[in-house]
Coordinates of C-alpha atoms in Angstrom, one line a residue:
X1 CA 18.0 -38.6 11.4
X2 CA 16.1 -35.4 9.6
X3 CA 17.7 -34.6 6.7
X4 CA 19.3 -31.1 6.5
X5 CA 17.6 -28.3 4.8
X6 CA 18.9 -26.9 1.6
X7 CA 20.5 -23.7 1.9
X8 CA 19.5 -20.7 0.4
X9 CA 21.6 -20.4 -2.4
X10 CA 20.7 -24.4 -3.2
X11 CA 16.9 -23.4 -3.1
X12 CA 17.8 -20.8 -6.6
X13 CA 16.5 -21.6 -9.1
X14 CA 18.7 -21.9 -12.5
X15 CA 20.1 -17.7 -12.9
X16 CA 19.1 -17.1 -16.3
X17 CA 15.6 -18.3 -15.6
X18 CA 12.8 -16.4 -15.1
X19 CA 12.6 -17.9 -11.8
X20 CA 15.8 -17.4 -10.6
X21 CA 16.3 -13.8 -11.8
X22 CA 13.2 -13.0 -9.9
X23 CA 14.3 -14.6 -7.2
X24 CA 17.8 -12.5 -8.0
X25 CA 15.9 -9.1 -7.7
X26 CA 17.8 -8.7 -11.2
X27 CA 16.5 -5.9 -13.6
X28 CA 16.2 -8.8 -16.4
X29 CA 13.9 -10.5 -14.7
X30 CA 11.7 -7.6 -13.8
X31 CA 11.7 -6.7 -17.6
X32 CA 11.2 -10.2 -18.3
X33 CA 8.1 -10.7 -16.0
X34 CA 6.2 -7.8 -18.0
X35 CA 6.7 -9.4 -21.0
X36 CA 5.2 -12.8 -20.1
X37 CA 1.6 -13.8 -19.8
X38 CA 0.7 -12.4 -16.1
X39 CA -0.6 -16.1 -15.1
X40 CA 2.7 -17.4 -15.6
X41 CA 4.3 -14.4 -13.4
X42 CA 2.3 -14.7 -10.2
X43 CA 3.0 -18.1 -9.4
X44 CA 6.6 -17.1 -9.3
X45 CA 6.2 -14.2 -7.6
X46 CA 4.3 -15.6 -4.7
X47 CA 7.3 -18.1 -4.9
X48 CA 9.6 -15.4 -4.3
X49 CA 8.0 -13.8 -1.4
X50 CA 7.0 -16.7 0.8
X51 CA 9.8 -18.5 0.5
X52 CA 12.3 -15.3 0.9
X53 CA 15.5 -15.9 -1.1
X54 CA 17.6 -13.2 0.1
X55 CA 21.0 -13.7 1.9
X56 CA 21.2 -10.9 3.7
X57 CA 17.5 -10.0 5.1
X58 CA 18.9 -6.7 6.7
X59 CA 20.5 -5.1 4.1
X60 CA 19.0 -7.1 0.7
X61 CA 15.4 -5.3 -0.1
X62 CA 13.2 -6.5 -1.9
X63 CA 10.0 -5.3 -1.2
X64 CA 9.8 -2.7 -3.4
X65 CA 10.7 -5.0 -6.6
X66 CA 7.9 -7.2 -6.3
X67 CA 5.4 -4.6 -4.8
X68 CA 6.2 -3.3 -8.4
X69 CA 5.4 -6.1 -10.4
X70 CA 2.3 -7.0 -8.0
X71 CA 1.0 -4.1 -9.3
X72 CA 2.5 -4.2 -12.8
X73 CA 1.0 -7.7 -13.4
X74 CA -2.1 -7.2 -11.4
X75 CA -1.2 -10.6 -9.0
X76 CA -4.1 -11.6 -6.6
X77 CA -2.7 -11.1 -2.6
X78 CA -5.0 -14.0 -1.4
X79 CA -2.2 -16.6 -1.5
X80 CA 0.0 -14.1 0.7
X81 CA -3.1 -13.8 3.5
X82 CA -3.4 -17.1 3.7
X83 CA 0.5 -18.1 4.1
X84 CA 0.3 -15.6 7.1
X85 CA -2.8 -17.0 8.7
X86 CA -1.2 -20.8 8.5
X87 CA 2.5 -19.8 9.1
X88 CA 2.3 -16.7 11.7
X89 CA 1.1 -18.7 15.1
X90 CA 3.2 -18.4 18.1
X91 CA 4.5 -21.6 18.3
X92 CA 5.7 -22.5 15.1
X93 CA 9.4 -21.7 13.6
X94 CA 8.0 -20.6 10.0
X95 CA 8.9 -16.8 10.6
X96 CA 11.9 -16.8 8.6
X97 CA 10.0 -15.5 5.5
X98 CA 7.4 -13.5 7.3
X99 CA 9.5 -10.3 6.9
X100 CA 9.5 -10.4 3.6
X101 CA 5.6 -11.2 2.6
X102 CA 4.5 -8.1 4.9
X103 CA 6.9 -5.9 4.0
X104 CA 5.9 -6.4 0.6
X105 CA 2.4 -5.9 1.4
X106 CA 3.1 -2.6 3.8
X107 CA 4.8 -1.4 0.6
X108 CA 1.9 -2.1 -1.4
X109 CA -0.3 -0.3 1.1
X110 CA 2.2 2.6 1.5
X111 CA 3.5 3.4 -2.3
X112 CA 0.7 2.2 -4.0
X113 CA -2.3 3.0 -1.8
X114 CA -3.5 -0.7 -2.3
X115 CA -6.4 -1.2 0.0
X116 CA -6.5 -4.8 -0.7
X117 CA -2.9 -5.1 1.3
X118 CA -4.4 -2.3 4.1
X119 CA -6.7 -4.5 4.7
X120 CA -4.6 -7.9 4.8
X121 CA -2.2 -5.8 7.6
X122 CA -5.3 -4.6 9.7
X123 CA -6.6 -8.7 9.5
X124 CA -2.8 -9.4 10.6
X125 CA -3.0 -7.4 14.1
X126 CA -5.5 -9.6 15.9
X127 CA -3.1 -12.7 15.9
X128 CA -0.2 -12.2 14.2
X129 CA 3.8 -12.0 16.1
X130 CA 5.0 -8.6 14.4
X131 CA 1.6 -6.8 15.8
X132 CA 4.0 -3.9 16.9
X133 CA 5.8 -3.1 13.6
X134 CA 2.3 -3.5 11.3
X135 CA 0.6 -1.3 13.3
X136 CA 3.4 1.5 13.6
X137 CA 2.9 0.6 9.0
X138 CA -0.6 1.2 9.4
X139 CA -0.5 4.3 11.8
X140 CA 2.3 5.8 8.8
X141 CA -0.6 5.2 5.7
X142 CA -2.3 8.0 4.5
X143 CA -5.6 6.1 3.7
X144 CA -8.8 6.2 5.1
X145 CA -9.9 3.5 7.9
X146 CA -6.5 1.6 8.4
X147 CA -6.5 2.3 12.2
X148 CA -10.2 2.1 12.6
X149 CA -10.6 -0.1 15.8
X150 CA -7.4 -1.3 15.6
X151 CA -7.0 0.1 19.3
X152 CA -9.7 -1.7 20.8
X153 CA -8.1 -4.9 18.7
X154 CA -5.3 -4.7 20.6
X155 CA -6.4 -3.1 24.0
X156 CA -8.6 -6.5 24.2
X157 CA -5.6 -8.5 22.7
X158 CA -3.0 -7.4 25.5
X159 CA -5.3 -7.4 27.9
X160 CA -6.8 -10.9 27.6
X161 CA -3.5 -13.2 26.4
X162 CA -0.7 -13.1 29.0
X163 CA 2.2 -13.7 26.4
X164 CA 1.5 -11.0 24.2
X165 CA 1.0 -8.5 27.4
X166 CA 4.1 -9.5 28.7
X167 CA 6.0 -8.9 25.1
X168 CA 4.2 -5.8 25.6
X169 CA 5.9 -4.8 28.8
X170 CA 9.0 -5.5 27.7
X171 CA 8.9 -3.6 24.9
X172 CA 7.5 -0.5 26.8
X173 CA 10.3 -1.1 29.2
X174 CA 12.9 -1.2 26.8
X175 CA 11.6 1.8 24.4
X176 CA 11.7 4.0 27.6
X177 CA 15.3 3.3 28.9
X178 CA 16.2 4.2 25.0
X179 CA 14.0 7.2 25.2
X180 CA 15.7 8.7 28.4
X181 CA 19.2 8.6 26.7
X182 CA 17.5 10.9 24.1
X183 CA 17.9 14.7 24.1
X184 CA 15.2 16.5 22.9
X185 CA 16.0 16.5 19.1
X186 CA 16.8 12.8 19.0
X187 CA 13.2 12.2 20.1
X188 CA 11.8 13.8 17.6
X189 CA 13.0 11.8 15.2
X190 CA 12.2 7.9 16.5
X191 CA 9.2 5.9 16.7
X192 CA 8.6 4.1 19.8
X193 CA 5.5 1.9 21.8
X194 CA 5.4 5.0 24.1
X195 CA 2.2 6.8 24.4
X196 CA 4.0 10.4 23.3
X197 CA 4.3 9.1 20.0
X198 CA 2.0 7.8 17.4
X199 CA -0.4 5.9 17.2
X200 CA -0.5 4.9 20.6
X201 CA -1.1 8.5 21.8
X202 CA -4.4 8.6 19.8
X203 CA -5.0 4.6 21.1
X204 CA -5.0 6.2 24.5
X205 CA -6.8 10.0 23.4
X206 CA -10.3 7.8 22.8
X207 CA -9.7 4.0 24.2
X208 CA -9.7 4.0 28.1
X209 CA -8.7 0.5 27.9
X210 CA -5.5 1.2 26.0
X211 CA -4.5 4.0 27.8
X212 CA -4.4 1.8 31.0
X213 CA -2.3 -0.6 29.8
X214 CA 0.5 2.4 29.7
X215 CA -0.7 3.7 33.1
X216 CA 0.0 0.6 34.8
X217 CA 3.2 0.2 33.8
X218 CA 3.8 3.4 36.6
X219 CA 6.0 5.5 34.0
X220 CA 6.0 9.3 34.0
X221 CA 5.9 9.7 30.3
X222 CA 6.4 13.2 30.0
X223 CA 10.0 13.0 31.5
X224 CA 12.2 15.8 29.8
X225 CA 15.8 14.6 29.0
X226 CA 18.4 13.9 31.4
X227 CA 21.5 16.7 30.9
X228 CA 24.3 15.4 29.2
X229 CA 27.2 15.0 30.7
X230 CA 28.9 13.9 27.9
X231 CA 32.1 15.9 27.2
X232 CA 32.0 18.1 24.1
X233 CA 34.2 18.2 21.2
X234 CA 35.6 21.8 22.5
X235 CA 36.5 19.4 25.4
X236 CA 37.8 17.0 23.8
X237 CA 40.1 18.9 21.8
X238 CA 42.0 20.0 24.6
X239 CA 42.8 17.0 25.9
X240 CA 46.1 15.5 25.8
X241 CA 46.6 12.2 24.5
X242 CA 48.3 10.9 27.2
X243 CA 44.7 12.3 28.7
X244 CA 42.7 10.6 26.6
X245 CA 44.3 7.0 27.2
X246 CA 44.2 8.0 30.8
X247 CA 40.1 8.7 30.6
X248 CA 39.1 6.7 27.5
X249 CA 36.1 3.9 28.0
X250 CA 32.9 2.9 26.4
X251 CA 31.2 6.2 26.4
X252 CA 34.4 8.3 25.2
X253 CA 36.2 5.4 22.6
X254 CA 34.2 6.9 19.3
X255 CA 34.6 10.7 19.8
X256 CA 38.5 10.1 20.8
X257 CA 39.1 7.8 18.1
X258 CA 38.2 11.0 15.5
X259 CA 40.1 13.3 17.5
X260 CA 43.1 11.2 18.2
X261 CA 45.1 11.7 15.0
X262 CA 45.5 15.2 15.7
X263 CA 47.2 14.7 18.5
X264 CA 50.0 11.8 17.5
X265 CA 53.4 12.3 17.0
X266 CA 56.3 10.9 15.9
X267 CA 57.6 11.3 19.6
X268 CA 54.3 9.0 20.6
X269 CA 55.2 6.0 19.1
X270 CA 56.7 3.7 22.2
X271 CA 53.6 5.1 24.0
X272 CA 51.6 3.5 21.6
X273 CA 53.1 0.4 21.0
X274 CA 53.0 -0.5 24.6
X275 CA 49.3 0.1 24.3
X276 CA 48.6 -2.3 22.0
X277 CA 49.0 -5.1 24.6
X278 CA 46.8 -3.2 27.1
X279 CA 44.2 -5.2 29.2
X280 CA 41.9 -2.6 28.3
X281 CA 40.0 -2.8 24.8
X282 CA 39.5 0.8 24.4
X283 CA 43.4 1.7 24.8
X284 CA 44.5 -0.5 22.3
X285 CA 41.6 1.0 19.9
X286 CA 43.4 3.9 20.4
X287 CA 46.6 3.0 20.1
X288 CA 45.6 1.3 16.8
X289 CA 44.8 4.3 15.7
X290 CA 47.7 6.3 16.6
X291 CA 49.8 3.8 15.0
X292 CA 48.4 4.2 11.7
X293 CA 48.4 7.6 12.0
X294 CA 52.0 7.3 12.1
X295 CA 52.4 4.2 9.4
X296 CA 56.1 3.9 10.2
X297 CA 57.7 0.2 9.6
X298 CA 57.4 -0.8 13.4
X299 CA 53.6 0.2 13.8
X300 CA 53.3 -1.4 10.2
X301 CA 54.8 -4.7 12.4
X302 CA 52.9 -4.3 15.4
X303 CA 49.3 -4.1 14.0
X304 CA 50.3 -7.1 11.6
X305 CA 51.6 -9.3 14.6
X306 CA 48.0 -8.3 16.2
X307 CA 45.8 -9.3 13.7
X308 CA 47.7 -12.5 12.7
X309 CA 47.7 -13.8 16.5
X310 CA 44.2 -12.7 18.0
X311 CA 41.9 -15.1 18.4
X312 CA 38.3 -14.6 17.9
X313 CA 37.2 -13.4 21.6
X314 CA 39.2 -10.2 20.3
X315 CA 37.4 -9.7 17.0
X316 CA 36.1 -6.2 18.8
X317 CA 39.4 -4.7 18.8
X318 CA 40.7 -6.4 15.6
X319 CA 38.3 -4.9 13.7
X320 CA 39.9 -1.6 14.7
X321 CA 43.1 -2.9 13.9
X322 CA 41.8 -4.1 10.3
X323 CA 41.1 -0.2 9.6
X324 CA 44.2 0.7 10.7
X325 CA 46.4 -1.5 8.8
X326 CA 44.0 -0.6 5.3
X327 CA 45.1 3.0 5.5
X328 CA 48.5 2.5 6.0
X329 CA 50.6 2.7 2.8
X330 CA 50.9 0.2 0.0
X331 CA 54.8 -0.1 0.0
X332 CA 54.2 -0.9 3.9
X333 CA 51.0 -3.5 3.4
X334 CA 50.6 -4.8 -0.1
X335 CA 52.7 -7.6 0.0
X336 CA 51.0 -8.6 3.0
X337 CA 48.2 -8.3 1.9
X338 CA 48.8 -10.4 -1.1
X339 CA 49.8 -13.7 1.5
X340 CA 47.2 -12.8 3.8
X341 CA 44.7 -12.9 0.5
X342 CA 45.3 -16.2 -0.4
X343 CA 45.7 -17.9 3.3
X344 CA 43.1 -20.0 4.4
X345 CA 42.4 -18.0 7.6
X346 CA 39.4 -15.8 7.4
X347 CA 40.0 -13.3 9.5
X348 CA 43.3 -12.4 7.4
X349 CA 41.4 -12.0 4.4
X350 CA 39.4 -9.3 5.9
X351 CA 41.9 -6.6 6.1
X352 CA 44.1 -8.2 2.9
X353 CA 40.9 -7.5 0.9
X354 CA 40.3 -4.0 2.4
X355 CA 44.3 -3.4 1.5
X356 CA 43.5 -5.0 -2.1
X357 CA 40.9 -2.8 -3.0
X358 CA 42.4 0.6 -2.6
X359 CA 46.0 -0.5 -3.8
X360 CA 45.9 -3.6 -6.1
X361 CA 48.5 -3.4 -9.1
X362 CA 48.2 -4.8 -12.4
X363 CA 50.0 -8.1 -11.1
X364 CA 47.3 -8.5 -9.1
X365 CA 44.6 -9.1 -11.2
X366 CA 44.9 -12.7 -12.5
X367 CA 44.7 -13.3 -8.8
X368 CA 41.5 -11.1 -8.2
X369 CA 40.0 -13.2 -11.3
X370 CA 40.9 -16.3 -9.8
X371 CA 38.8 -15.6 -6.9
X372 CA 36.1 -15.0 -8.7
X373 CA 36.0 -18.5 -10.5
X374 CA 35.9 -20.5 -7.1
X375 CA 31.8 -21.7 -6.7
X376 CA 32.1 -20.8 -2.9
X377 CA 32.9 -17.0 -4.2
X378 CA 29.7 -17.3 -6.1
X379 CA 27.7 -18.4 -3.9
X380 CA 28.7 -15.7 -1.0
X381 CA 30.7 -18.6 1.1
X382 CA 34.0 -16.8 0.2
X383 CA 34.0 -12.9 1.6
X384 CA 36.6 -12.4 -0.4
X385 CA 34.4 -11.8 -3.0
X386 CA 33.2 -8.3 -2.2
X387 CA 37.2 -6.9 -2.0
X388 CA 37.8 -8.8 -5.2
X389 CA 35.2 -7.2 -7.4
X390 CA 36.1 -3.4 -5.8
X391 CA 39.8 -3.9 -6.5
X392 CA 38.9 -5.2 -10.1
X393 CA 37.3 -1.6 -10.5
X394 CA 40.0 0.2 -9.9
X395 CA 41.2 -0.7 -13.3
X396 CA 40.0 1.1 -16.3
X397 CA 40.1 0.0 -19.6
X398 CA 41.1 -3.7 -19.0
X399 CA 38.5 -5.1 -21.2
X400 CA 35.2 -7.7 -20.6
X401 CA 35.9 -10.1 -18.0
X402 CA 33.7 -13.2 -17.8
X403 CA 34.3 -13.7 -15.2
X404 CA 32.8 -10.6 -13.5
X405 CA 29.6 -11.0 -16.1
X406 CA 29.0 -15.0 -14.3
X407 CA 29.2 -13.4 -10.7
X408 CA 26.6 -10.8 -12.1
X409 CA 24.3 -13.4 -13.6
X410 CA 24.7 -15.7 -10.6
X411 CA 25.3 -14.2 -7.5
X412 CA 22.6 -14.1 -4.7
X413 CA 23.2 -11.3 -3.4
X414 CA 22.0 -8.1 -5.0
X415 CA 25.1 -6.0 -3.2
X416 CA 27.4 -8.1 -5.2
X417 CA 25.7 -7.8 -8.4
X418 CA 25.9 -3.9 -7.9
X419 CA 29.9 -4.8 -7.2
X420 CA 30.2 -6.5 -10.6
X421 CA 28.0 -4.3 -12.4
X422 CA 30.7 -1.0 -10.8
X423 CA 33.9 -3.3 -12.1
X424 CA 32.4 -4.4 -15.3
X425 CA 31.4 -0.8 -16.3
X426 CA 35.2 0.5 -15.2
X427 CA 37.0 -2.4 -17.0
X428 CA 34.9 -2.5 -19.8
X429 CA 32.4 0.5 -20.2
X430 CA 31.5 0.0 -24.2
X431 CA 30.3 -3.5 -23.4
X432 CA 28.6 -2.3 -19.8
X433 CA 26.9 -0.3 -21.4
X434 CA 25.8 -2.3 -24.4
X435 CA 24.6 -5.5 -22.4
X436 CA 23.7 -5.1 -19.4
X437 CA 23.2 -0.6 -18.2
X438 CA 19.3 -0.7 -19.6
X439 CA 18.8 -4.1 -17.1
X440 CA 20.0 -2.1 -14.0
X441 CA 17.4 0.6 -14.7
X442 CA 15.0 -1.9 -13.1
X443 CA 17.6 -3.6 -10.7
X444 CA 16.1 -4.9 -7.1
X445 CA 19.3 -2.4 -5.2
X446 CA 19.6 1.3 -5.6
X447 CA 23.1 1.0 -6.2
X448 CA 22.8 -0.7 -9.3
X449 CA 20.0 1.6 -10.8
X450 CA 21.7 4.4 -9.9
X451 CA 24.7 2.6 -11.8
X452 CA 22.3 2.5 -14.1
X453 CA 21.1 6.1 -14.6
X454 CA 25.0 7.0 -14.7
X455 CA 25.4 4.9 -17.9
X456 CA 22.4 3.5 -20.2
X457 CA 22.7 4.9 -23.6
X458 CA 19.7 7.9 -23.6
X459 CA 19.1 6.2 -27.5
X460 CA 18.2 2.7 -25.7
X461 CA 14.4 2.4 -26.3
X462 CA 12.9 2.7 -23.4
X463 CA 15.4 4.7 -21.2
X464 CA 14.4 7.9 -21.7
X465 CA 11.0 7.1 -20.2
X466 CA 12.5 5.1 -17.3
X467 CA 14.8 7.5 -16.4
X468 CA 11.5 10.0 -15.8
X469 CA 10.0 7.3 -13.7
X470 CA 13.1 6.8 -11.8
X471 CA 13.1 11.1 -11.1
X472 CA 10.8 9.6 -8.8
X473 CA 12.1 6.6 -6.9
X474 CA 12.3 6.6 -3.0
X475 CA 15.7 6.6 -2.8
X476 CA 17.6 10.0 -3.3
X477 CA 20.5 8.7 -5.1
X478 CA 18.6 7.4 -7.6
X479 CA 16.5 10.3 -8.1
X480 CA 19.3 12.5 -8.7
X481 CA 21.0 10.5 -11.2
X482 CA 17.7 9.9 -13.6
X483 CA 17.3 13.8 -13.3
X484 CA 20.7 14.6 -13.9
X485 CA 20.4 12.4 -17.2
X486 CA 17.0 13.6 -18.2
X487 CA 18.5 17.3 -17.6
X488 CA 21.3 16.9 -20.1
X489 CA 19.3 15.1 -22.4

């Protein structure tokens, strides 16, 4: 029997090392790396990107940190080629890091102009899975070459391999049904393998051979939107709500669920409570959110029986009824919330921890700070963790917690690090400040360097300066904090 494979988290290396705060995206580590001999750096940074240690490949980036200290530390990109040309073939299952290794690149090439990574993405296209997306990167740089005969590349590469021309198909097909839901504004502001958008409209301007791959398919291109028929919020406002229950579905659910509260009465309520049994999914959405609209004790019930007896094949709807129940009251939920908090059943610690966050008391706390001692919560098996740390932050002056410095140290996930670093400055904003403000400055999530910006001490060497390099980061929040500091300095 094959042994299982270590899990993320058990792949870390130790936190405070240099290894593991890389591997962290921490600002530490980053200020760390620059301060070590360069030869001992890019081992660990080739480390980081091949074998991708995020949790969360959607919304962790990390791209950007170690584009930085590429550059920074002048690292060679040659062992990053060559992982691609062994690991990206189409019949192996080593993609789960190839995300990573060329988004780093394609931010080299993009942010820093780095014509050694342009040149490993244009080697990429011939033979690599994620042709589509590298090219689209390619098409976006402003530097000279990096589509040159990339379209007869590809033209002879769809043409000639029946797998990759029928991936091709299928993505033609599937960007087109998106782009006739478009209206004409919406359009503008995708990218799509359709030859009305770039670069496959230049592909098809001077290859023949390209072009006819798109003819083929038999699609008239140049199709102007459909008219909506979709009703308009004048509409919709003058609509009943016994109307909208009566004509609610797919199409409808988001736009009456804003509009719905409006519309609720006291005088609704056995209306809605009968709804909340409905067959239909998208009446008891509604009525969910007429009832906590109202947050009177027998909605308070109703919602509460819901969530504690649905099973799983309603997670869809729940999820609607977790929102409900979180605005609702404190004197109504807390308690609740509290039992729910500390059950064993996940999907009541969901809305307890949305309820905990916005309304925990001060008896509360020792039971936030025990969740945050558990190793599970540490190592993102516990989802409690994120409600935990945000409900910790709503109390000002408490003093340090350790416990919210180890889940800053330690944590894999850069989200939660921001979460500790928000609580830690609220509970404890002297020592924030003092120990750990100056790290987030260089910290792999936006969150946590705008955190950063907000606090450092401007008479920390150093800060001054990165706060005018940060004037400039791609993110707008963190822009606008660095200049906001720099301008009252």
């Amino acid at each position: 029997m094959p042994l299982e494979e270590p899990s993320i988290v058990d792949r870390l290396a130790e936190p405070e090392s240099l290894l593991g705060m890389l591997q962290r995206g921490r600002g530490k580590g980053y200020l760390m790396a620059l301060e070590s001999p360069p030869e001992q750096v890019w081992p660990l940074l080739i480390e980081c990107i091949i074998n991708d240690p995020r949790l969360d490949r959607q919304l962790e980036d990390r791209a950007e940190y170690y584009a930085s200290l590429i550059m920074a530390t002048g690292a060679d990109l040659e062992p990053l080629a060559t992982d691609l040309r062994r690991n990206d073939v189409r019949n192996s299952n080593c993609t789960c890091c190839l995300g990573l290794i060329l988004s780093t690149v394609g931010c080299l090439a993009d942010e820093f102009s780095h014509s050694a990574a342009m040149e490993i993405l244009r080697d990429y296209v011939p033979f690599g899975r994620k042709w589509l997306g590298v090219t689209q990167v390619l098409g976006d740089l402003e530097m000279p070459g990096a589509l040159d005969g990339i379209d007869e590349v590809l033209a002879h590469r769809i043409s000639s391999n029946p797998d990759v021309h029928t991936e091709f198909v299928r993505a033609v097909e599937s960007d087109w049904k998106w782009y006739c839901k478009l209206d004409e504004d919406q359009r503008k502001g995708v990218c799509l393998l359709l030859p009305v958008y770039e670069p496959w409209q230049t592909f098809c301007r001077r290859n023949a051979r390209f072009a006819a791959l798109f003819a083929e398919m038999g699609i008239a291109y140049d199709q102007p939107p459909a008219p909506s028929n979709k009703m308009t919020e004048a509409e919709i406002s003058e609509l009943s709500l016994r109307e909208m229950f009566a004509s609610v579905d797919e199409s409808t659910r988001g736009c009456f669920w804003r509009f719905l509260p409006e519309k609720v009465s006291p005088d609704d309520e056995d209306f809605l409570l009968q709804h909340v049994a409905s067959k239909d999914w998208c009446r008891r959405v509604l009525a969910f959110r007429g009832l906590g609209q109202l947050s009177t004790p027998r909605a308070f019930e109703a919602i509460k029986s819901y969530i504690e007896v649905t099973t799983d094949r309603d997670q869809g709807a729940r999820r609607y009824a977790y929102i409900a129940i979180e605005a609702m009251p404190p004197e109504l939920t807390l308690e609740t919330a509290r039992v729910w908090f500390q059950s064993g059943r996940h999907h009541l610690h969901i809305p307890a921890g949305g309820i905990l966050a916005r309304y925990a008391t001060l008896d509360d706390v020792p039971m936030l700070i025990e969740e945050l001692r558990t190793p599970e919560t540490v190592r993102c098996e516990d989802f409690r963790l994120s409600d935990a740390l945000e409900a910790l932050a709503l109390f000002g002056g408490l003093g340090p917690i350790p416990e919210l410095e180890t889940v800053f140290h330690e944590v894999a996930h850069c989200r939660q690090r921001y979460r500790a670093a928000m609580a830690m400055d609220v509970t404890a904003p002297v020592h924030f400040q003092r120990e750990y403000a100056f790290e987030c400055l260089w910290d792999c999530h936006y969150e946590t360097r705008t955190l950063g910006c907000e606090t450092v001490s401007l008479t920390e060497p150093g800060a001054l300066e990165r706060l005018k390099e940060l004037a400039a980061d791609e993110d707008d929040d963190v822009r606008e904090a660095a200049q906001a500091r720099i301008e009252d300095f």
